[in-house]
Amino acid sequence: MSNRLAAIADDLSGAAEIAAVLGSSSATVALTLPAALQHVAHSSSDVVLDCDTRALDPDSRRAAVAQAALRMRAAGAPVRLVKTDSLLRGGVGDVVDGLADAGARVVVASALPALGRTVVDGRLLVHGRPVADAGLHGLEARVVPGPLAAVGQRARSVPLTVVRAGSAALLDAVERAIGAGEVPVLDAVTDDDLDRIAAALEGADCTVVGSGGIAAAIGRLRGLQAPDSIVTDPRERSALTEGRQPVLLVVGTASTEATGQLEALAANGVPVVSVPRDVLLRAVDRREVDDIDHPAIQEARTALRSGSAAICVEDRHDPVPHLARRLADGLGIVAAAISGRSALVLTGGETARSVLSRLDIATIVPEDAVEPGCVVSRADDGRRVITRPGSFGTVTNLLDAATFLQSARDDPSATQAASKRPPAARTERQYCR
């Protein structure tokens, strides 16, 4: 019997993150539901579908999750894990409702202790303070106080005393809540608590909804060692401007973390090109950039031919929330037009999806990690791709990611095999919509 685990995620960087920590075998990350179903039909290894639900409206999000869960189950791979945002952005309640519509027995375990995000009495705390006081939501005005509130009236809080009372007690509490038509919401303040939850639920007929924390606990249960951060030699960073394998970095986030990371790139000789919003929006409207003669695009093309380059949105310090999705799409169009065979560093789940879908890349397979959450994958066209969340990483994270890609040797057999793959159909909205 296959030990395959099927999972879905709310964005691409999250899908790569959990695929990298699941353990057992290499997990394939699918950008489309058809790609995920094809993997299920031809492989016994893990599969994680990026359902791309973060920016959807509530009804569409619920329907997308339900459709994915139903079709994966019909294909013989019931979804056992759903990755959502650890700050409960992106409609966690809608995700739970969609799974329920598909007949799943849902358990919520959303803590991420590695980043100080704990759940106590169903409330989300960040380093011991209520999440509303943490100042981490940026442009998203709505702050959900915890998974209990996110799930709503059907939720039943399972306190820490029960989580730590042993597998039998915890599983009994979960079964009693599900039997009563409720959704158990589990407290956790340490990775040990998440390990207890993973052990208690192993083999249970349920779908766990949570952050990368519970995914890592499942990976530990399956025997995977957590990846170490890659420490790059400062002398290696000079290679970024010396004409080795080109690396294109695409930064589609307005986070403050990214500002310092882009400055570190520039300080090490990597050109950082800001593309004006109107150019990106025009690219979305025209679906191409070839007819947009703008100095920023020419500058990025020239820089990439000489080594590595980064592109981001101009005026990113003054973001416009309602344009975020369209700007990510614009970055994807520009990146696909100028990237050639470059390796890629993609920041932000929406941006990553936009770039890869426009390069006709339908699957990636995680191979390594620069830092936990900053995942190195092999795309189905043979190139290496690093994906990472927007608000993430040390000040040298982008620099370290680019340095890793330039110093890593490509596997010629992988590139040769990828060159023979049939071109993917350009159905941009076939995934879970």
mmCIF file of N, CA, C and O in Angstrom, residues 330-412:
data_model
loop_
_atom_site.group_PDB
_atom_site.id
_atom_site.type_symbol
_atom_site.label_atom_id
_atom_site.label_comp_id
_atom_site.label_asym_id
_atom_site.label_seq_id
_atom_site.Cartn_x
_atom_site.Cartn_y
_atom_site.Cartn_z
ATOM 1 N N GLY A 330 1.782 41.092 -13.859
ATOM 2 C CA GLY A 330 2.677 41.850 -14.726
ATOM 3 C C GLY A 330 4.129 41.455 -14.548
ATOM 4 O O GLY A 330 4.874 41.317 -15.524
ATOM 5 N N LEU A 331 4.549 41.260 -13.294
ATOM 6 C CA LEU A 331 5.918 40.802 -13.046
ATOM 7 C C LEU A 331 6.151 39.443 -13.689
ATOM 8 O O LEU A 331 7.234 39.168 -14.225
ATOM 9 N N GLY A 332 5.135 38.582 -13.632
ATOM 10 C CA GLY A 332 5.256 37.268 -14.255
ATOM 11 C C GLY A 332 5.460 37.356 -15.749
ATOM 12 O O GLY A 332 6.284 36.642 -16.336
ATOM 13 N N ILE A 333 4.729 38.248 -16.405
ATOM 14 C CA ILE A 333 4.849 38.412 -17.859
ATOM 15 C C ILE A 333 6.232 38.950 -18.217
ATOM 16 O O ILE A 333 6.896 38.457 -19.140
ATOM 17 N N VAL A 334 6.675 39.966 -17.467
ATOM 18 C CA VAL A 334 7.996 40.540 -17.742
ATOM 19 C C VAL A 334 9.092 39.505 -17.493
ATOM 20 O O VAL A 334 10.015 39.330 -18.306
ATOM 21 N N ALA A 335 9.006 38.797 -16.358
ATOM 22 C CA ALA A 335 10.031 37.803 -16.024
ATOM 23 C C ALA A 335 10.094 36.708 -17.069
ATOM 24 O O ALA A 335 11.185 36.285 -17.479
ATOM 25 N N ALA A 336 8.944 36.222 -17.518
ATOM 26 C CA ALA A 336 8.932 35.163 -18.532
ATOM 27 C C ALA A 336 9.525 35.652 -19.845
ATOM 28 O O ALA A 336 10.193 34.900 -20.556
ATOM 29 N N ALA A 337 9.313 36.918 -20.154
ATOM 30 C CA ALA A 337 9.808 37.466 -21.419
ATOM 31 C C ALA A 337 11.322 37.632 -21.430
ATOM 32 O O ALA A 337 11.958 37.496 -22.479
ATOM 33 N N ILE A 338 11.932 37.909 -20.273
ATOM 34 C CA ILE A 338 13.361 38.218 -20.260
ATOM 35 C C ILE A 338 14.218 37.095 -19.683
ATOM 36 O O ILE A 338 15.443 37.136 -19.795
ATOM 37 N N SER A 339 13.599 36.062 -19.090
ATOM 38 C CA SER A 339 14.365 35.106 -18.288
ATOM 39 C C SER A 339 15.231 34.162 -19.099
ATOM 40 O O SER A 339 16.288 33.729 -18.635
ATOM 41 N N GLY A 340 14.818 33.806 -20.317
ATOM 42 C CA GLY A 340 15.556 32.806 -21.071
ATOM 43 C C GLY A 340 15.659 31.514 -20.280
ATOM 44 O O GLY A 340 14.665 31.001 -19.775
ATOM 45 N N ARG A 341 16.900 30.985 -20.133
ATOM 46 C CA ARG A 341 17.104 29.752 -19.368
ATOM 47 C C ARG A 341 17.635 30.036 -17.964
ATOM 48 O O ARG A 341 18.206 29.158 -17.310
ATOM 49 N N SER A 342 17.437 31.251 -17.477
ATOM 50 C CA SER A 342 17.947 31.620 -16.160
ATOM 51 C C SER A 342 17.335 30.765 -15.061
ATOM 52 O O SER A 342 16.174 30.346 -15.142
ATOM 53 N N ALA A 343 18.129 30.529 -14.015
ATOM 54 C CA ALA A 343 17.552 30.035 -12.770
ATOM 55 C C ALA A 343 16.756 31.178 -12.149
ATOM 56 O O ALA A 343 16.968 32.353 -12.471
ATOM 57 N N LEU A 344 15.837 30.834 -11.250
ATOM 58 C CA LEU A 344 14.884 31.825 -10.751
ATOM 59 C C LEU A 344 14.840 31.837 -9.231
ATOM 60 O O LEU A 344 14.865 30.789 -8.598
ATOM 61 N N VAL A 345 14.752 33.037 -8.663
ATOM 62 C CA VAL A 345 14.423 33.219 -7.252
ATOM 63 C C VAL A 345 13.137 34.032 -7.216
ATOM 64 O O VAL A 345 13.102 35.176 -7.684
ATOM 65 N N LEU A 346 12.075 33.442 -6.675
ATOM 66 C CA LEU A 346 10.738 34.029 -6.755
ATOM 67 C C LEU A 346 10.209 34.303 -5.348
ATOM 68 O O LEU A 346 10.065 33.387 -4.541
ATOM 69 N N THR A 347 9.902 35.565 -5.075
ATOM 70 C CA THR A 347 9.456 35.983 -3.757
ATOM 71 C C THR A 347 7.967 36.292 -3.779
ATOM 72 O O THR A 347 7.519 37.142 -4.546
ATOM 73 N N GLY A 348 7.220 35.597 -2.928
ATOM 74 C CA GLY A 348 5.776 35.756 -2.871
ATOM 75 C C GLY A 348 5.073 34.687 -3.682
ATOM 76 O O GLY A 348 5.459 34.414 -4.831
ATOM 77 N N GLY A 349 4.050 34.065 -3.080
ATOM 78 C CA GLY A 349 3.374 32.954 -3.738
ATOM 79 C C GLY A 349 2.700 33.334 -5.035
ATOM 80 O O GLY A 349 2.778 32.603 -6.037
ATOM 81 N N GLU A 350 2.009 34.489 -5.064
ATOM 82 C CA GLU A 350 1.323 34.908 -6.287
ATOM 83 C C GLU A 350 2.325 35.212 -7.396
ATOM 84 O O GLU A 350 2.112 34.867 -8.564
ATOM 85 N N THR A 351 3.420 35.880 -7.031
ATOM 86 C CA THR A 351 4.444 36.194 -8.022
ATOM 87 C C THR A 351 5.064 34.920 -8.579
ATOM 88 O O THR A 351 5.267 34.783 -9.792
ATOM 89 N N ALA A 352 5.375 33.977 -7.707
ATOM 90 C CA ALA A 352 5.973 32.719 -8.148
ATOM 91 C C ALA A 352 5.061 31.992 -9.124
ATOM 92 O O ALA A 352 5.502 31.511 -10.184
ATOM 93 N N ARG A 353 3.795 31.901 -8.780
ATOM 94 C CA ARG A 353 2.838 31.229 -9.672
ATOM 95 C C ARG A 353 2.756 31.951 -11.015
ATOM 96 O O ARG A 353 2.720 31.314 -12.077
ATOM 97 N N SER A 354 2.720 33.271 -10.977
ATOM 98 C CA SER A 354 2.595 34.031 -12.218
ATOM 99 C C SER A 354 3.784 33.766 -13.138
ATOM 100 O O SER A 354 3.620 33.525 -14.343
ATOM 101 N N VAL A 355 5.006 33.786 -12.585
ATOM 102 C CA VAL A 355 6.190 33.557 -13.401
ATOM 103 C C VAL A 355 6.184 32.143 -13.981
ATOM 104 O O VAL A 355 6.353 31.944 -15.192
ATOM 105 N N LEU A 356 5.981 31.137 -13.124
ATOM 106 C CA LEU A 356 6.088 29.751 -13.581
ATOM 107 C C LEU A 356 4.981 29.392 -14.566
ATOM 108 O O LEU A 356 5.225 28.672 -15.546
ATOM 109 N N SER A 357 3.774 29.872 -14.336
ATOM 110 C CA SER A 357 2.688 29.527 -15.261
ATOM 111 C C SER A 357 2.943 30.117 -16.635
ATOM 112 O O SER A 357 2.613 29.500 -17.659
ATOM 113 N N ARG A 358 3.566 31.301 -16.681
ATOM 114 C CA ARG A 358 3.851 31.909 -17.979
ATOM 115 C C ARG A 358 5.059 31.300 -18.669
ATOM 116 O O ARG A 358 5.290 31.540 -19.851
ATOM 117 N N LEU A 359 5.812 30.512 -17.924
ATOM 118 C CA LEU A 359 6.890 29.721 -18.528
ATOM 119 C C LEU A 359 6.429 28.293 -18.834
ATOM 120 O O LEU A 359 7.238 27.432 -19.164
ATOM 121 N N ASP A 360 5.132 28.045 -18.734
ATOM 122 C CA ASP A 360 4.546 26.725 -18.989
ATOM 123 C C ASP A 360 5.107 25.658 -18.069
ATOM 124 O O ASP A 360 5.213 24.488 -18.444
ATOM 125 N N ILE A 361 5.471 26.040 -16.861
ATOM 126 C CA ILE A 361 5.940 25.092 -15.849
ATOM 127 C C ILE A 361 4.753 24.670 -15.003
ATOM 128 O O ILE A 361 4.082 25.506 -14.386
ATOM 129 N N ALA A 362 4.462 23.376 -14.978
ATOM 130 C CA ALA A 362 3.294 22.866 -14.269
ATOM 131 C C ALA A 362 3.642 22.186 -12.959
ATOM 132 O O ALA A 362 2.773 22.031 -12.096
ATOM 133 N N THR A 363 4.898 21.740 -12.799
ATOM 134 C CA THR A 363 5.301 21.065 -11.560
ATOM 135 C C THR A 363 6.728 21.452 -11.192
ATOM 136 O O THR A 363 7.555 21.746 -12.054
ATOM 137 N N ILE A 364 7.002 21.438 -9.881
ATOM 138 C CA ILE A 364 8.358 21.578 -9.373
ATOM 139 C C ILE A 364 8.546 20.523 -8.287
ATOM 140 O O ILE A 364 7.589 20.111 -7.635
ATOM 141 N N VAL A 365 9.806 20.084 -8.101
ATOM 142 C CA VAL A 365 10.115 19.077 -7.092
ATOM 143 C C VAL A 365 11.183 19.645 -6.154
ATOM 144 O O VAL A 365 12.308 19.902 -6.596
ATOM 145 N N PRO A 366 10.864 19.872 -4.879
ATOM 146 C CA PRO A 366 11.858 20.407 -3.940
ATOM 147 C C PRO A 366 13.062 19.484 -3.794
ATOM 148 O O PRO A 366 12.927 18.260 -3.730
ATOM 149 N N GLU A 367 14.255 20.108 -3.733
ATOM 150 C CA GLU A 367 15.501 19.365 -3.598
ATOM 151 C C GLU A 367 16.324 19.795 -2.387
ATOM 152 O O GLU A 367 17.133 19.024 -1.877
ATOM 153 N N ASP A 368 16.168 21.045 -1.944
ATOM 154 C CA ASP A 368 17.042 21.576 -0.902
ATOM 155 C C ASP A 368 16.365 22.799 -0.289
ATOM 156 O O ASP A 368 15.243 23.148 -0.672
ATOM 157 N N ALA A 369 17.060 23.450 0.660
ATOM 158 C CA ALA A 369 16.555 24.673 1.255
ATOM 159 C C ALA A 369 17.706 25.604 1.575
ATOM 160 O O ALA A 369 18.743 25.171 2.086
ATOM 161 N N VAL A 370 17.560 26.887 1.231
ATOM 162 C CA VAL A 370 18.537 27.890 1.620
ATOM 163 C C VAL A 370 18.368 28.214 3.096
ATOM 164 O O VAL A 370 19.325 28.318 3.849
ATOM 165 N N GLU A 371 17.120 28.419 3.498
ATOM 166 C CA GLU A 371 16.694 28.496 4.884
ATOM 167 C C GLU A 371 15.363 27.754 4.939
ATOM 168 O O GLU A 371 14.704 27.585 3.910
ATOM 169 N N PRO A 372 14.938 27.286 6.108
ATOM 170 C CA PRO A 372 13.603 26.685 6.176
ATOM 171 C C PRO A 372 12.554 27.646 5.613
ATOM 172 O O PRO A 372 12.483 28.804 6.004
ATOM 173 N N GLY A 373 11.781 27.168 4.631
ATOM 174 C CA GLY A 373 10.791 28.008 3.964
ATOM 175 C C GLY A 373 11.277 28.626 2.672
ATOM 176 O O GLY A 373 10.478 29.055 1.845
ATOM 177 N N CYS A 374 12.591 28.695 2.489
ATOM 178 C CA CYS A 374 13.195 29.198 1.251
ATOM 179 C C CYS A 374 13.695 27.976 0.480
ATOM 180 O O CYS A 374 14.797 27.485 0.713
ATOM 181 N N VAL A 375 12.872 27.473 -0.444
ATOM 182 C CA VAL A 375 13.004 26.111 -0.964
ATOM 183 C C VAL A 375 13.598 26.112 -2.369
ATOM 184 O O VAL A 375 13.163 26.867 -3.247
ATOM 185 N N VAL A 376 14.593 25.248 -2.576
ATOM 186 C CA VAL A 376 15.213 25.045 -3.880
ATOM 187 C C VAL A 376 14.530 23.861 -4.558
ATOM 188 O O VAL A 376 14.502 22.753 -4.010
ATOM 189 N N SER A 377 13.977 24.080 -5.747
ATOM 190 C CA SER A 377 13.260 23.024 -6.460
ATOM 191 C C SER A 377 13.796 22.889 -7.881
ATOM 192 O O SER A 377 14.461 23.789 -8.406
ATOM 193 N N ARG A 378 13.483 21.752 -8.479
ATOM 194 C CA ARG A 378 13.765 21.512 -9.893
ATOM 195 C C ARG A 378 12.437 21.611 -10.644
ATOM 196 O O ARG A 378 11.486 20.894 -10.351
ATOM 197 N N ALA A 379 12.369 22.528 -11.594
ATOM 198 C CA ALA A 379 11.152 22.683 -12.390
ATOM 199 C C ALA A 379 11.097 21.629 -13.478
ATOM 200 O O ALA A 379 12.111 21.014 -13.834
ATOM 201 N N ASP A 380 9.915 21.434 -14.044
ATOM 202 C CA ASP A 380 9.775 20.379 -15.043
ATOM 203 C C ASP A 380 10.406 20.734 -16.387
ATOM 204 O O ASP A 380 10.434 19.914 -17.295
ATOM 205 N N ASP A 381 10.961 21.952 -16.523
ATOM 206 C CA ASP A 381 11.742 22.257 -17.722
ATOM 207 C C ASP A 381 13.240 22.148 -17.460
ATOM 208 O O ASP A 381 14.051 22.505 -18.303
ATOM 209 N N GLY A 382 13.608 21.635 -16.276
ATOM 210 C CA GLY A 382 15.000 21.370 -15.955
ATOM 211 C C GLY A 382 15.704 22.433 -15.146
ATOM 212 O O GLY A 382 16.735 22.155 -14.530
ATOM 213 N N ARG A 383 15.182 23.647 -15.109
ATOM 214 C CA ARG A 383 15.879 24.712 -14.400
ATOM 215 C C ARG A 383 15.630 24.618 -12.893
ATOM 216 O O ARG A 383 14.655 24.016 -12.443
ATOM 217 N N ARG A 384 16.515 25.236 -12.109
ATOM 218 C CA ARG A 384 16.308 25.325 -10.669
ATOM 219 C C ARG A 384 15.539 26.595 -10.340
ATOM 220 O O ARG A 384 15.759 27.658 -10.933
ATOM 221 N N VAL A 385 14.663 26.460 -9.360
ATOM 222 C CA VAL A 385 13.804 27.559 -8.933
ATOM 223 C C VAL A 385 13.813 27.615 -7.412
ATOM 224 O O VAL A 385 13.656 26.573 -6.747
ATOM 225 N N ILE A 386 14.001 28.802 -6.866
ATOM 226 C CA ILE A 386 13.852 28.995 -5.428
ATOM 227 C C ILE A 386 12.592 29.802 -5.189
ATOM 228 O O ILE A 386 12.381 30.856 -5.797
ATOM 229 N N THR A 387 11.729 29.291 -4.320
ATOM 230 C CA THR A 387 10.507 29.998 -3.928
ATOM 231 C C THR A 387 10.592 30.333 -2.447
ATOM 232 O O THR A 387 11.137 29.569 -1.657
ATOM 233 N N ARG A 388 10.005 31.464 -2.075
ATOM 234 C CA ARG A 388 10.017 31.871 -0.671
ATOM 235 C C ARG A 388 8.875 32.852 -0.434
ATOM 236 O O ARG A 388 8.460 33.577 -1.348
ATOM 237 N N PRO A 389 8.334 32.881 0.796
ATOM 238 C CA PRO A 389 7.276 33.840 1.112
ATOM 239 C C PRO A 389 7.779 35.276 1.008
ATOM 240 O O PRO A 389 8.988 35.532 0.998
ATOM 241 N N GLY A 390 6.833 36.211 0.976
ATOM 242 C CA GLY A 390 7.217 37.614 0.858
ATOM 243 C C GLY A 390 7.904 38.154 2.093
ATOM 244 O O GLY A 390 9.009 38.694 2.022
ATOM 245 N N SER A 391 7.273 38.019 3.252
ATOM 246 C CA SER A 391 7.836 38.537 4.505
ATOM 247 C C SER A 391 8.684 37.451 5.132
ATOM 248 O O SER A 391 8.239 36.720 6.017
ATOM 249 N N PHE A 392 9.929 37.358 4.679
ATOM 250 C CA PHE A 392 10.692 36.165 5.046
ATOM 251 C C PHE A 392 12.174 36.433 5.001
ATOM 252 O O PHE A 392 12.675 37.170 4.169
ATOM 253 N N GLY A 393 12.898 35.789 5.929
ATOM 254 C CA GLY A 393 14.326 35.589 5.785
ATOM 255 C C GLY A 393 15.228 36.667 6.347
ATOM 256 O O GLY A 393 14.809 37.766 6.676
ATOM 257 N N THR A 394 16.509 36.317 6.442
ATOM 258 C CA THR A 394 17.532 37.227 6.897
ATOM 259 C C THR A 394 17.827 38.259 5.813
ATOM 260 O O THR A 394 17.383 38.133 4.661
ATOM 261 N N VAL A 395 18.612 39.285 6.164
ATOM 262 C CA VAL A 395 18.872 40.360 5.221
ATOM 263 C C VAL A 395 19.652 39.870 4.001
ATOM 264 O O VAL A 395 19.562 40.469 2.916
ATOM 265 N N THR A 396 20.395 38.780 4.143
ATOM 266 C CA THR A 396 21.146 38.249 2.993
ATOM 267 C C THR A 396 20.436 37.090 2.311
ATOM 268 O O THR A 396 21.043 36.405 1.487
ATOM 269 N N ASN A 397 19.153 36.884 2.595
ATOM 270 C CA ASN A 397 18.475 35.698 2.071
ATOM 271 C C ASN A 397 18.430 35.674 0.544
ATOM 272 O O ASN A 397 18.722 34.644 -0.084
ATOM 273 N N LEU A 398 18.061 36.788 -0.088
ATOM 274 C CA LEU A 398 18.033 36.822 -1.551
ATOM 275 C C LEU A 398 19.428 36.626 -2.123
ATOM 276 O O LEU A 398 19.622 35.895 -3.103
ATOM 277 N N LEU A 399 20.413 37.254 -1.508
ATOM 278 C CA LEU A 399 21.790 37.114 -1.952
ATOM 279 C C LEU A 399 22.267 35.675 -1.814
ATOM 280 O O LEU A 399 22.900 35.122 -2.717
ATOM 281 N N ASP A 400 21.964 35.052 -0.685
ATOM 282 C CA ASP A 400 22.352 33.656 -0.477
ATOM 283 C C ASP A 400 21.650 32.733 -1.476
ATOM 284 O O ASP A 400 22.248 31.769 -1.967
ATOM 285 N N ALA A 401 20.376 33.033 -1.758
ATOM 286 C CA ALA A 401 19.640 32.206 -2.717
ATOM 287 C C ALA A 401 20.271 32.292 -4.102
ATOM 288 O O ALA A 401 20.483 31.270 -4.781
ATOM 289 N N ALA A 402 20.577 33.502 -4.541
ATOM 290 C CA ALA A 402 21.188 33.663 -5.855
ATOM 291 C C ALA A 402 22.569 33.029 -5.907
ATOM 292 O O ALA A 402 22.943 32.397 -6.906
ATOM 293 N N THR A 403 23.343 33.177 -4.840
ATOM 294 C CA THR A 403 24.676 32.579 -4.789
ATOM 295 C C THR A 403 24.593 31.064 -4.864
ATOM 296 O O THR A 403 25.387 30.414 -5.557
ATOM 297 N N PHE A 404 23.627 30.483 -4.154
ATOM 298 C CA PHE A 404 23.450 29.037 -4.201
ATOM 299 C C PHE A 404 23.173 28.571 -5.628
ATOM 300 O O PHE A 404 23.759 27.600 -6.107
ATOM 301 N N LEU A 405 22.283 29.263 -6.326
ATOM 302 C CA LEU A 405 21.923 28.840 -7.680
ATOM 303 C C LEU A 405 23.104 28.961 -8.635
ATOM 304 O O LEU A 405 23.272 28.139 -9.542
ATOM 305 N N GLN A 406 23.934 29.983 -8.448
ATOM 306 C CA GLN A 406 25.077 30.129 -9.345
ATOM 307 C C GLN A 406 26.161 29.094 -9.060
ATOM 308 O O GLN A 406 26.874 28.681 -9.963
ATOM 309 N N SER A 407 26.271 28.677 -7.804
ATOM 310 C CA SER A 407 27.320 27.719 -7.467
ATOM 311 C C SER A 407 26.882 26.284 -7.684
ATOM 312 O O SER A 407 27.712 25.380 -7.794
ATOM 313 N N ALA A 408 25.555 26.032 -7.761
ATOM 314 C CA ALA A 408 25.047 24.666 -7.964
ATOM 315 C C ALA A 408 25.161 24.293 -9.432
ATOM 316 O O ALA A 408 24.775 25.055 -10.311
ATOM 317 N N ARG A 409 25.668 23.104 -9.680
ATOM 318 C CA ARG A 409 25.791 22.635 -11.056
ATOM 319 C C ARG A 409 24.490 22.029 -11.522
ATOM 320 O O ARG A 409 23.882 21.235 -10.819
ATOM 321 N N ASP A 410 24.090 22.402 -12.715
ATOM 322 C CA ASP A 410 22.897 21.792 -13.294
ATOM 323 C C ASP A 410 23.149 20.339 -13.653
ATOM 324 O O ASP A 410 24.261 19.958 -14.018
ATOM 325 N N ASP A 411 22.119 19.524 -13.530
ATOM 326 C CA ASP A 411 22.182 18.123 -13.932
ATOM 327 C C ASP A 411 21.832 18.035 -15.416
ATOM 328 O O ASP A 411 20.682 18.239 -15.796
ATOM 329 N N PRO A 412 22.799 17.776 -16.299
ATOM 330 C CA PRO A 412 22.506 17.767 -17.738
ATOM 331 C C PRO A 412 21.403 16.801 -18.117
ATOM 332 O O PRO A 412 20.612 17.064 -19.013
#
